[in-house]
Coordinates of C-alpha atoms in Angstrom, one line a residue:
X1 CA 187.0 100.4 53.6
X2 CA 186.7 103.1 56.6
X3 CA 188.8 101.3 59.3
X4 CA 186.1 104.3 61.9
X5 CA 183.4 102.6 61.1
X6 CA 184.6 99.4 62.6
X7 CA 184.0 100.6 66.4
X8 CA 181.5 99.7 68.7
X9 CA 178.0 100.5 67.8
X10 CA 178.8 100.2 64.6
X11 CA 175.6 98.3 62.7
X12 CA 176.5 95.6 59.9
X13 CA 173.6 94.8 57.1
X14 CA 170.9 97.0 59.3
X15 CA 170.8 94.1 61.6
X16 CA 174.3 93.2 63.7
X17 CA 175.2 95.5 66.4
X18 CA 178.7 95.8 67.3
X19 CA 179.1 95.8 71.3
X20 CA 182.2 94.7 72.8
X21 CA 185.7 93.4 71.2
X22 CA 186.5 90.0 72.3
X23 CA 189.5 89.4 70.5
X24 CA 191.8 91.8 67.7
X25 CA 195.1 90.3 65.9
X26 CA 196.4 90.0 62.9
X27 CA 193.5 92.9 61.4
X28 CA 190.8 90.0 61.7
X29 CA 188.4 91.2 65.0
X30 CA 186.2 89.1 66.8
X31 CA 182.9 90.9 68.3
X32 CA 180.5 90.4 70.9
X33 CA 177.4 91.5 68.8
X34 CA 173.9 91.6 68.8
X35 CA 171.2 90.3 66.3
X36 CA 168.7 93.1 66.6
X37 CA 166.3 91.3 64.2
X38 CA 166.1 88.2 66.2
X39 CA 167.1 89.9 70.3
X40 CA 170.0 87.6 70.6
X41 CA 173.7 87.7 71.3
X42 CA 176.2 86.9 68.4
X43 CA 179.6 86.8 68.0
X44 CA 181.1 88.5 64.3
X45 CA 183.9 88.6 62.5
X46 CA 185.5 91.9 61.3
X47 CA 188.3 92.5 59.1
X48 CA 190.7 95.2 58.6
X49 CA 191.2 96.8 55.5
X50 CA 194.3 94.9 53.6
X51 CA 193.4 91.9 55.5
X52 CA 195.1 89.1 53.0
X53 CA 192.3 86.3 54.0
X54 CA 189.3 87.9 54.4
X55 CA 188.0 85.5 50.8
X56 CA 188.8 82.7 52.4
X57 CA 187.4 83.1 55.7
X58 CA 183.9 84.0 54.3
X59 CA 184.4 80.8 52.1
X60 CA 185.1 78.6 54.5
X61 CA 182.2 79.9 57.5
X62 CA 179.7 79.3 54.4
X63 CA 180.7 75.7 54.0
X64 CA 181.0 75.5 58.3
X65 CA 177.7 76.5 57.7
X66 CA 176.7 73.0 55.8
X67 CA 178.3 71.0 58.0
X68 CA 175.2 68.2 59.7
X69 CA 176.5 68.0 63.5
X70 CA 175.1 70.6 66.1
X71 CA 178.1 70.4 68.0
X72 CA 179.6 72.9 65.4
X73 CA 179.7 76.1 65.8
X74 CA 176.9 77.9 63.6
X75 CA 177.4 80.1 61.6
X76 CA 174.3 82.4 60.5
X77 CA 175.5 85.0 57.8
X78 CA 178.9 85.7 55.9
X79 CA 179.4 88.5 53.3
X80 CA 182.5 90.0 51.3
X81 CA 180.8 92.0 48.9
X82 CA 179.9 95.3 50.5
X83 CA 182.1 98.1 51.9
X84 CA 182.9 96.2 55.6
X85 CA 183.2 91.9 55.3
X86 CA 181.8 90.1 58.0
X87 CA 181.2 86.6 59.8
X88 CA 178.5 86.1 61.6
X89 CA 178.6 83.4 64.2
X90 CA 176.7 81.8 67.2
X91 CA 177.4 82.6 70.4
X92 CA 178.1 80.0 72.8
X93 CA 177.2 80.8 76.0
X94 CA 178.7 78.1 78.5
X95 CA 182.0 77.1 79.8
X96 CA 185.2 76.3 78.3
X97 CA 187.3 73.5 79.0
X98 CA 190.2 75.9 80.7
X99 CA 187.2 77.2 82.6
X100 CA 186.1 73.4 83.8
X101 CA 189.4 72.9 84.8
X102 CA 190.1 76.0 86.8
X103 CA 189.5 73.9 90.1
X104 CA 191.4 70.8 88.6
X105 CA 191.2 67.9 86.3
X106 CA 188.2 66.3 85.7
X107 CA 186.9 62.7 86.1
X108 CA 188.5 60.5 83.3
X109 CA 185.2 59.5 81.7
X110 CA 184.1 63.1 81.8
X111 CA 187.1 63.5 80.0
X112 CA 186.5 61.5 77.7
X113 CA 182.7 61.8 76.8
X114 CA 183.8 66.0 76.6
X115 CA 186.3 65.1 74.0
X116 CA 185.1 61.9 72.0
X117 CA 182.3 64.8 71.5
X118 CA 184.5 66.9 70.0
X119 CA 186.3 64.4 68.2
X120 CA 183.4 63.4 66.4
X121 CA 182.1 67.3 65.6
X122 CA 185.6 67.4 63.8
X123 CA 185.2 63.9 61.9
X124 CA 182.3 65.3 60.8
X125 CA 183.7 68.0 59.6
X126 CA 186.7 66.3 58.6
X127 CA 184.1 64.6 56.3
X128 CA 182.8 67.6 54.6
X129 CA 186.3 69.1 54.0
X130 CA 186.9 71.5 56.8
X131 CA 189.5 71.1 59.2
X132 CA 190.1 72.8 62.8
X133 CA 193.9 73.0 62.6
X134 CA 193.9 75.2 66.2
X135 CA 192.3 73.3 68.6
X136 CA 192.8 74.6 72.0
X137 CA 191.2 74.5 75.5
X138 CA 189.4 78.1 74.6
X139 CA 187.6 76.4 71.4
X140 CA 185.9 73.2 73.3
X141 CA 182.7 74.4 74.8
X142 CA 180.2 72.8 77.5
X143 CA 177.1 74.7 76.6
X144 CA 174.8 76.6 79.4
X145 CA 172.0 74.4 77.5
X146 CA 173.9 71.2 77.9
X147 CA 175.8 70.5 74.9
X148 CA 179.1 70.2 73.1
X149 CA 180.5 73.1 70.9
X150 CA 183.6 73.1 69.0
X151 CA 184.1 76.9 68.2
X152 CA 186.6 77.6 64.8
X153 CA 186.0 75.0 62.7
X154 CA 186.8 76.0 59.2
X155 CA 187.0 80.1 60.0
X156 CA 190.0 79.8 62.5
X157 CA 192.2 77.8 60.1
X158 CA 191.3 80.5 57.4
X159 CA 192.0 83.1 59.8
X160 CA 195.6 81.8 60.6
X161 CA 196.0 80.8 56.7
X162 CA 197.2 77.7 58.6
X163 CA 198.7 75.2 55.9
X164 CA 196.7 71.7 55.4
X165 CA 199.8 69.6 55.8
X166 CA 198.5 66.1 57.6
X167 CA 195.4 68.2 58.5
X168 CA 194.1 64.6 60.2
X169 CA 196.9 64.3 62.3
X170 CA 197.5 67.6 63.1
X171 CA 193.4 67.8 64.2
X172 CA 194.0 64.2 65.8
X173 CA 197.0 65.6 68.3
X174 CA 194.9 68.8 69.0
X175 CA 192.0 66.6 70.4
X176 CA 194.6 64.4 72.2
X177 CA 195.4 67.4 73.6
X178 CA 192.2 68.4 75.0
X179 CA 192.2 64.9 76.6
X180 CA 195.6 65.2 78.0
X181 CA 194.5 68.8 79.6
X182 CA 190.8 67.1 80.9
X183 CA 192.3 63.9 82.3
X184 CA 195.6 66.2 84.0
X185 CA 195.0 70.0 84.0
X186 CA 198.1 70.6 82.1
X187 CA 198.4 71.0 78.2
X188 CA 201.1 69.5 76.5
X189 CA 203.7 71.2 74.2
X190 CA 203.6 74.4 76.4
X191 CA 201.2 76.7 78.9
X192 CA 197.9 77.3 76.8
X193 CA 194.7 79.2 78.1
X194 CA 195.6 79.8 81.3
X195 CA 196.7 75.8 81.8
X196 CA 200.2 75.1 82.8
X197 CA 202.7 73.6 80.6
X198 CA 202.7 69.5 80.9
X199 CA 205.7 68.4 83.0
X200 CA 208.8 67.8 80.9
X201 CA 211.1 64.6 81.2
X202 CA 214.6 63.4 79.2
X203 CA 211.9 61.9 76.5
X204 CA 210.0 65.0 76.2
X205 CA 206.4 65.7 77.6
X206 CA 205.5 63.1 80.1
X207 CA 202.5 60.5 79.3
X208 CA 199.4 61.5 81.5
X209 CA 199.7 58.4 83.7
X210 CA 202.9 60.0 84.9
X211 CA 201.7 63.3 85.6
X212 CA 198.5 62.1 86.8
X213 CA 198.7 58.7 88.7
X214 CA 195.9 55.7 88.7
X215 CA 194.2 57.1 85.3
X216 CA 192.6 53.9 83.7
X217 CA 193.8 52.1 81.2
X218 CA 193.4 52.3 78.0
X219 CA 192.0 55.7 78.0
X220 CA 195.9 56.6 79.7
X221 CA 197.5 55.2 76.3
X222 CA 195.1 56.6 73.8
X223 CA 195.5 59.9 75.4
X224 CA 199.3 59.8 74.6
X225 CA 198.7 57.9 71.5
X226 CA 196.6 61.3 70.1
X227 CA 198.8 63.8 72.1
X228 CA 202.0 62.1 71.9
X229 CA 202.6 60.2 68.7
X230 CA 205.9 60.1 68.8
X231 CA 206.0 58.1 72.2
X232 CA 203.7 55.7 70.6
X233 CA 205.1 51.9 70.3
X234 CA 208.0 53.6 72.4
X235 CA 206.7 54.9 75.7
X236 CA 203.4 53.6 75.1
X237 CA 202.0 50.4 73.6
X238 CA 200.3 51.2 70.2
X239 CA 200.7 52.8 66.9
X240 CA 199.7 56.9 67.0
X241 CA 196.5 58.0 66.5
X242 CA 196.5 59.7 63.6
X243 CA 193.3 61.2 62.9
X244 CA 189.8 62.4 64.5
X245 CA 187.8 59.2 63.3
X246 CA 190.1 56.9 65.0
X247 CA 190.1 59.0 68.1
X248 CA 186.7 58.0 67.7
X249 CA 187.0 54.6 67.1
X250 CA 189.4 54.4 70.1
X251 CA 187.2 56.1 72.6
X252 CA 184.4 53.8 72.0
X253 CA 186.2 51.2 73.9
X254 CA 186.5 52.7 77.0
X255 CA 184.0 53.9 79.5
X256 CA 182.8 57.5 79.1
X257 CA 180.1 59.4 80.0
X258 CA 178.0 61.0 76.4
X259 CA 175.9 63.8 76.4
X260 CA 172.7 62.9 74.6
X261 CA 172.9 63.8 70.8
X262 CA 171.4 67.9 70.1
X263 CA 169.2 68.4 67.4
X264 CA 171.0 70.1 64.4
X265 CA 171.0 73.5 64.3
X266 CA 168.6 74.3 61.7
X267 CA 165.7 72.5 64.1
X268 CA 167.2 73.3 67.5
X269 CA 165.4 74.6 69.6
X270 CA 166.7 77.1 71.7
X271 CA 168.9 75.4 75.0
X272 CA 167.1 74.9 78.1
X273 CA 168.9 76.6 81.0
X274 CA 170.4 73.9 83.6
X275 CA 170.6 70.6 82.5
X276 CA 170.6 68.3 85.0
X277 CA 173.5 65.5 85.7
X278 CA 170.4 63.5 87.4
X279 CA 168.5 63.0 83.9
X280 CA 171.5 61.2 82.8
X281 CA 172.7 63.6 80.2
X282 CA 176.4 63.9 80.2
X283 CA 177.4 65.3 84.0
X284 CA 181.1 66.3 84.1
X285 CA 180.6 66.4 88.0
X286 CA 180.3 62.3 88.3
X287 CA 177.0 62.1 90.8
X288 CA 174.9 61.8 88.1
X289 CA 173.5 58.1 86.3
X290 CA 176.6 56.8 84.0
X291 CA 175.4 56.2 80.5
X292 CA 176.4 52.4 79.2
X293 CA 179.2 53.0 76.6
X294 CA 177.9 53.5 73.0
X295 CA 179.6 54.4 69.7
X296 CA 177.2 57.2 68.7
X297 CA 176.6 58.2 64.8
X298 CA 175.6 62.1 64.1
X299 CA 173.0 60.3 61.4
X300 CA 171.3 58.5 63.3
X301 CA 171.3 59.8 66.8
X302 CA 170.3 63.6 65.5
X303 CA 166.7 63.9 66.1
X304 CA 166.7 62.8 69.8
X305 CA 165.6 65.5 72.1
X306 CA 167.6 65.8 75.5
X307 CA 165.5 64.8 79.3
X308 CA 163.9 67.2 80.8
X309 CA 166.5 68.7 83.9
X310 CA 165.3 68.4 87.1
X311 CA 164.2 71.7 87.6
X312 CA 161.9 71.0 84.8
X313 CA 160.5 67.9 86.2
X314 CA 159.7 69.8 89.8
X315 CA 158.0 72.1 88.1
X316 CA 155.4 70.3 86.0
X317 CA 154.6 68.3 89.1
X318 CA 153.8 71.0 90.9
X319 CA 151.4 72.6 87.8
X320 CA 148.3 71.0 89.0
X321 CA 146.2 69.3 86.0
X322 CA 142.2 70.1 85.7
X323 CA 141.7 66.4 86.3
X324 CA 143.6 66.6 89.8
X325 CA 142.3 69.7 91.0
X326 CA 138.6 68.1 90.1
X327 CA 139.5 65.2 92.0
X328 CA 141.2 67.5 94.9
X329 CA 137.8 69.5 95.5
X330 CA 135.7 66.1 95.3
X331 CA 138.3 65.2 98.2
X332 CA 137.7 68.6 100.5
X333 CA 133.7 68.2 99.8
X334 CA 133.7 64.5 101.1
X335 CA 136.4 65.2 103.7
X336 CA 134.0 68.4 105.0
X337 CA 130.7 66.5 104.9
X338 CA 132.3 63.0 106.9
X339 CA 133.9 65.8 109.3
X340 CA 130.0 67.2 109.7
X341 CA 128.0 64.1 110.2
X342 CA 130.3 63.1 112.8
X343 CA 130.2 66.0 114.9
X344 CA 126.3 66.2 114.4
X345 CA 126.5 62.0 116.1
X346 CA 128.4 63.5 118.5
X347 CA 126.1 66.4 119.7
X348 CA 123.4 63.6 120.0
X349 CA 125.1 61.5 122.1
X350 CA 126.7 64.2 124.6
X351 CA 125.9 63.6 128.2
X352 CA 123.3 66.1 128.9
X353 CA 124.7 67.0 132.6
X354 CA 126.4 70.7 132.0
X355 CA 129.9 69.6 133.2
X356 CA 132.7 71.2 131.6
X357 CA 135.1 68.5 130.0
X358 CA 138.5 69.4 130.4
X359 CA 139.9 69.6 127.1
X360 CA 143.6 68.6 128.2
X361 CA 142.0 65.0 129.3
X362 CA 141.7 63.5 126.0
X363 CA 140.7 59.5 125.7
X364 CA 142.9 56.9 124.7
X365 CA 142.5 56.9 121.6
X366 CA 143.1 60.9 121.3
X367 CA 146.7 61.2 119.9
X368 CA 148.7 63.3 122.3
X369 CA 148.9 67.3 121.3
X370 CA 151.4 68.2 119.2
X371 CA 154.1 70.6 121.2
X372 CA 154.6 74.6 119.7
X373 CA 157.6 74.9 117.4
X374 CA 159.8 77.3 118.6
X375 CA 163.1 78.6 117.0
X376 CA 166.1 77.4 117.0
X377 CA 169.2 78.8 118.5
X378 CA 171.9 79.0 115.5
X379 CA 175.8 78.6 117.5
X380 CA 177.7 78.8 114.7
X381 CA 177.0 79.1 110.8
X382 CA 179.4 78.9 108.0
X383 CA 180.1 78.5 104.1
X384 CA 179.7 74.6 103.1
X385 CA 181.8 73.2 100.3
X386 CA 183.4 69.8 101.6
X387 CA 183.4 68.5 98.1
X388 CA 185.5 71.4 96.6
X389 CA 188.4 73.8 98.8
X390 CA 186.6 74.0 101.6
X391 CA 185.6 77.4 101.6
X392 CA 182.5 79.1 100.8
X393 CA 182.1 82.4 102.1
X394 CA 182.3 81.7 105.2
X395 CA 182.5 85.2 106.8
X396 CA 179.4 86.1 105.5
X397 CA 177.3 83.6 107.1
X398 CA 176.0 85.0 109.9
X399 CA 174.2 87.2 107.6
X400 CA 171.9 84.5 106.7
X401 CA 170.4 84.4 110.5
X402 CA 170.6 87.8 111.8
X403 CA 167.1 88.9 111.3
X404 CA 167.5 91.4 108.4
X405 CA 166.5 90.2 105.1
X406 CA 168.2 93.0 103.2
X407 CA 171.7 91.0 103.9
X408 CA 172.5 88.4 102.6
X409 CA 175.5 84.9 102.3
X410 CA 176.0 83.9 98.6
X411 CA 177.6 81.1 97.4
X412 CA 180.8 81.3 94.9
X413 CA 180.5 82.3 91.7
X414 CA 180.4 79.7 89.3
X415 CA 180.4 78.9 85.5
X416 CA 177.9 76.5 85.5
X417 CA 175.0 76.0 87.5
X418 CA 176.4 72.9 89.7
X419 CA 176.3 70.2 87.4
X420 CA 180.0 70.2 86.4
X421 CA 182.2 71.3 88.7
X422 CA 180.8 69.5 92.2
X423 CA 178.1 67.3 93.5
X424 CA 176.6 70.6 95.8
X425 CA 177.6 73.7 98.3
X426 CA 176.1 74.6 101.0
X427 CA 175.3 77.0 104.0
X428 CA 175.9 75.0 107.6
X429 CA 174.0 75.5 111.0
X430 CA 175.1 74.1 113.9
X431 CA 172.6 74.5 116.7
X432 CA 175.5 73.7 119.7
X433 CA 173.6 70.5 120.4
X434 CA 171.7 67.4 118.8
X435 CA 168.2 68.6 118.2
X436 CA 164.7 67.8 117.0
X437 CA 164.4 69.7 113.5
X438 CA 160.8 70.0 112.4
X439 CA 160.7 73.1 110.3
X440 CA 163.3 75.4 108.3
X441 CA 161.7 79.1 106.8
X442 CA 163.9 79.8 104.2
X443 CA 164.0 83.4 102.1
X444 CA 166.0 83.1 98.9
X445 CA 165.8 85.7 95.8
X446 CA 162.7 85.3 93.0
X447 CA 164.7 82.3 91.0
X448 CA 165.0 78.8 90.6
X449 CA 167.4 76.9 93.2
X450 CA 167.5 73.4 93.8
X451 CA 167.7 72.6 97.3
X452 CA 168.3 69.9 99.8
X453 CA 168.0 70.3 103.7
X454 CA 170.4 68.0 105.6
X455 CA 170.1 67.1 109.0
X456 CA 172.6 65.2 111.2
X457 CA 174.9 64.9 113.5
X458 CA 178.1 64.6 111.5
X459 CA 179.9 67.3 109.0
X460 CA 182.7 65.2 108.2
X461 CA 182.3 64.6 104.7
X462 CA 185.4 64.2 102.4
X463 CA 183.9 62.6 99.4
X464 CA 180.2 62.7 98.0
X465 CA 179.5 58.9 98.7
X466 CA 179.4 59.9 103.0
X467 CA 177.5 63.0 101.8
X468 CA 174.2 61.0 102.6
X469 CA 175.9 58.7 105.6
X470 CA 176.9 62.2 107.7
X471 CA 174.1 64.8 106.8
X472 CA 170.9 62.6 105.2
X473 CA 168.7 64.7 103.5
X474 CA 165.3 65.7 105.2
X475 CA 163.5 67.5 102.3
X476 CA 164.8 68.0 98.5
X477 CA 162.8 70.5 96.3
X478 CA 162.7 73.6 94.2
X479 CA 162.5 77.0 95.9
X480 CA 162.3 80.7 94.3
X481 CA 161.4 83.4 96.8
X482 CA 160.4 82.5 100.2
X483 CA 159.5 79.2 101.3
X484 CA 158.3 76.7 104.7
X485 CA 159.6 73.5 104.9
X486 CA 158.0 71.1 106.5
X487 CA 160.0 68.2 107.6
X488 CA 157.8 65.1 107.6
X489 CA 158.2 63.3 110.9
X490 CA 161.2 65.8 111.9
X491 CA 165.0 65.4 111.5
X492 CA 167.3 64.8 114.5
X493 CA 171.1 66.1 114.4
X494 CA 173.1 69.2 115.3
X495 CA 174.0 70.4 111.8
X496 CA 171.6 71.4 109.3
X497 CA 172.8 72.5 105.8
X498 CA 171.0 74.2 103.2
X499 CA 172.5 72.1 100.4
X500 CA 172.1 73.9 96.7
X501 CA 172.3 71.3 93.7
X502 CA 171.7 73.7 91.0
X503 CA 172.0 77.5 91.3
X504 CA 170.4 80.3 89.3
X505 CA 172.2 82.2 86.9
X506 CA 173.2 85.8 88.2
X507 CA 175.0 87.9 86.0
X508 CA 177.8 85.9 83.9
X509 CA 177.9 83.5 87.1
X510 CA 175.9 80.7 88.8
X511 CA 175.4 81.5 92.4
X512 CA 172.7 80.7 95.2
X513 CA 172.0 83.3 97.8
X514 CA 170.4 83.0 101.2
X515 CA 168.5 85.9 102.8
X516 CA 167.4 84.7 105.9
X517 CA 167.0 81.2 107.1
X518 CA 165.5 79.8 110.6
X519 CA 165.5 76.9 112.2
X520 CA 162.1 75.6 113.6
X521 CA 162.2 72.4 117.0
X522 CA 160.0 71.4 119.2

């Protein structure tokens, strides 16, 4: 084999683009491809001439390829025979778990929903004779579509020609692991994708309770049961867990949130962008409904099809139905012709002396005029994350109210569109004074954000349970390009923050952007 031809642009079987190297040791390469036959993104597998495992990687991708549980990796082509072997694989587009935890742990039964996932992708696996045998936080996945992935089953033990040994246990302590790092932000046994090493003690690796104080119990023990067998019936009541199943088994005793099952991959349908935490799939960010705990079986469970996100939902209630719009019209036509008789009565009754009626007079029963919205003055503006570090580009938010809708104040980047990492962020107003708030003209780019205006008189807001006690919300809806709110009966307070629940994808990121906002009072 021509080690040249190997570079980018390089086309495998007429079909898989090389593009970008992701990862190159050991003379086996991992690609960013692309699938020119069917216009999407894969990742591949290349190997060097020489490479000694290049048999046994393609063996063991075709039998990943059998295994029944969406939540493993796919794997969509594998060939040895011609002049350059390859791997073709999906690629995962989402988060990893050392990405989720780059602002900090995560909720305990976030945790442990993400990894009793995992745990039972791998006892699936485990079932069909594959195991993992490298298990890091790089290789659990929360999918941009809302789903579980375990990336390497099968091909990254083959890769590593990592021995068998106790392949249960060794798979069992790698997803105790990936609880440990979820439930502390630190990865036992030493610093792993870009986590920090677990604190060390006289008895080795602490137990996450230590490092992490107030973690519930029993998820605290089962975690060091997995991760730490040797501290079991020792340091921690309990024999070790010694393989994925009873992870499993374990798990389904305490409370976790679970992501509804995915269809398997040879019906999937292709992930829909931005699953939302409110439809009660699983929602690492904890705002969303908690699913009861359930001990969930690949068989059975398969063919569900995840809730429509919220996004979804807004917009097939605003797509107007023939039957509505019928009834809408029949609505005007009556509404016109009432409107018309009445005046006609009117005319007929009017006093026929020819003086002029002052039209600021009015009867009792008139309802008094409504008073001319004027804008707003804006005092002070800034970045609004109260649930996260505080900060949220804050210098750039005058930008959103000077008047020239070629600037703009973005949010952070993020790798997810809201529904892990935080309840919400924000842009905040302050108008210098308590005010009536009636309208808000709001220009955002041409894509999908989820947004809440909040109006009140308070900012203080540590935790998301006084999010709704400080700043209540005033309108919640969907809004792509530029849009006018109308508060119904107007908002009093002196703050008023543009609150975005999900963002729009931008890039590699999730990030919302303002243009120009104002602020409409009587």
């Amino acid at each position: 084999m021509s080690t040249f031809l190997i570079e980018p642009g390089a086309k495998l079987a007429n079909r898989y683009r090389l593009d970008t190297v992701v990862t190159d040791t050991g003379g086996a390469t991992r690609w960013k491809a692309t699938d020119e036959t069917l216009a999407r993104p894969v990742a591949v597998w290349t190997f060097a001439e020489g490479f000694p495992r290049t048999s046994e990687v393609v063996r063991a991708a075709r039998a990943t390829s059998r295994i029944p549980d969406a939540r493993v990796t796919q794997v969509f082509d594998a060939d040895d025979t011609g002049p350059i072997p390859y791997v073709v694989e999906e690629w995962v587009i989402g988060s990893s778990l050392a990405e989720l935890l780059a602002q900090g742990p995560m909720a305990p039964e976030r945790a442990a929903g993400l990894v009793a996932e995992a745990a039972e992708a791998i006892a699936a696996a485990h079932a069909g004779g594959l195991t993992h045998l490298c298990l890091a936080p790089d290789k659990l996945m929360w999918s941009s579509g809302g789903a579980v992935k375990v990336i390497g089953i099968g091909v990254d033990a083959a890769l590593r020609g990592a021995g068998a040994g106790n392949a249960a246990a060794i798979d069992a302590q790698g997803l105790g692991a990936l609880l440990y790092a979820g439930l502390t932000g630190h990865w036992p046994g030493g610093a792993q994708s870009g986590l920090p090493a677990a604190p060390q003690g006289p008895a080795g690796t602490y137990p996450p309770g230590q490092v992490r104080p107030g973690l519930p119990e029993p998820l605290a023990t089962i975690t060091a049961r997995a991760a730490l067998p040797q501290l079991a019936g020792q340091m921690v009541p309990g024999p070790p867990i010694l393989s994925p199943a009873d992870l499993c088994t374990a798990l389904a005793e305490v409370p976790r949130l679970i992501p509804l099952p995915v269809a398997p991959a040879e019906s999937a349908p292709p992930p829909e962008h931005g699953t939302s935490r409110r439809t009660g799939e699983f929602d690492p960010t904890g705002s969303g409904s908690r699913r009861s705990m359930r001990g969930s079986t690949t068989a059975d469970t398969r063919s569900e099809r995840p809730d429509p996100s919220r996004m979804d939902r807004r917009a097939s209630r605003s797509q107007a139905s023939p039957k509505r719009f019928l009834i809408g019209v029949l609505a005007v036509v009556l509404f016109v012709g009432v409107v018309a008789g009445a005046w006609t009565i009117g005319v007929s009754l009017r006093p026929t002396d020819d003086t002029p009626v002052d039209p600021s007079a009015g009867s009792a029963d008139d309802p008094a005029d409504t008073e001319d919205l004027t804008a707003l003055e804006i005092a002070r503006s800034d970045g609004y994350d109260p649930l996260g570090d505080g900060s949220e580009h804050g210098d750039n938010a005058g930008l959103a109210h000077d008047g020239d809708a070629t600037t703009d104040w973005s949010t952070e980047g993020y790798t997810d569109p809201l529904e892990i990492q935080k309840e919400g962020v924000g842009l905040k107003l302050d108008l210098g004074a308590s005010q009536d708030v009636h309208t808000v003209q709001l220009t955002l780019p041409e894509a999908d954000h989820a947004v809440q205006v909040r109006v009140g008189d308070s900012d203080a807001v540590s935790d998301p349970a006084t999010l709704d006690e400080h700043l209540p919300t005033a309108w919640e809806g969907n809004v792509n390009g530029t849009e006018t709110i109308e508060i119904e009966g107007g908002a009093t307070g002196q703050y008023v923050v543009i609150w975005f629940t999900e963002l729009p994808q931008v890039g590699p990121k999730w990030r919302g952007t303002i243009y120009e906002v104002e602020v409409l009072g009587a």
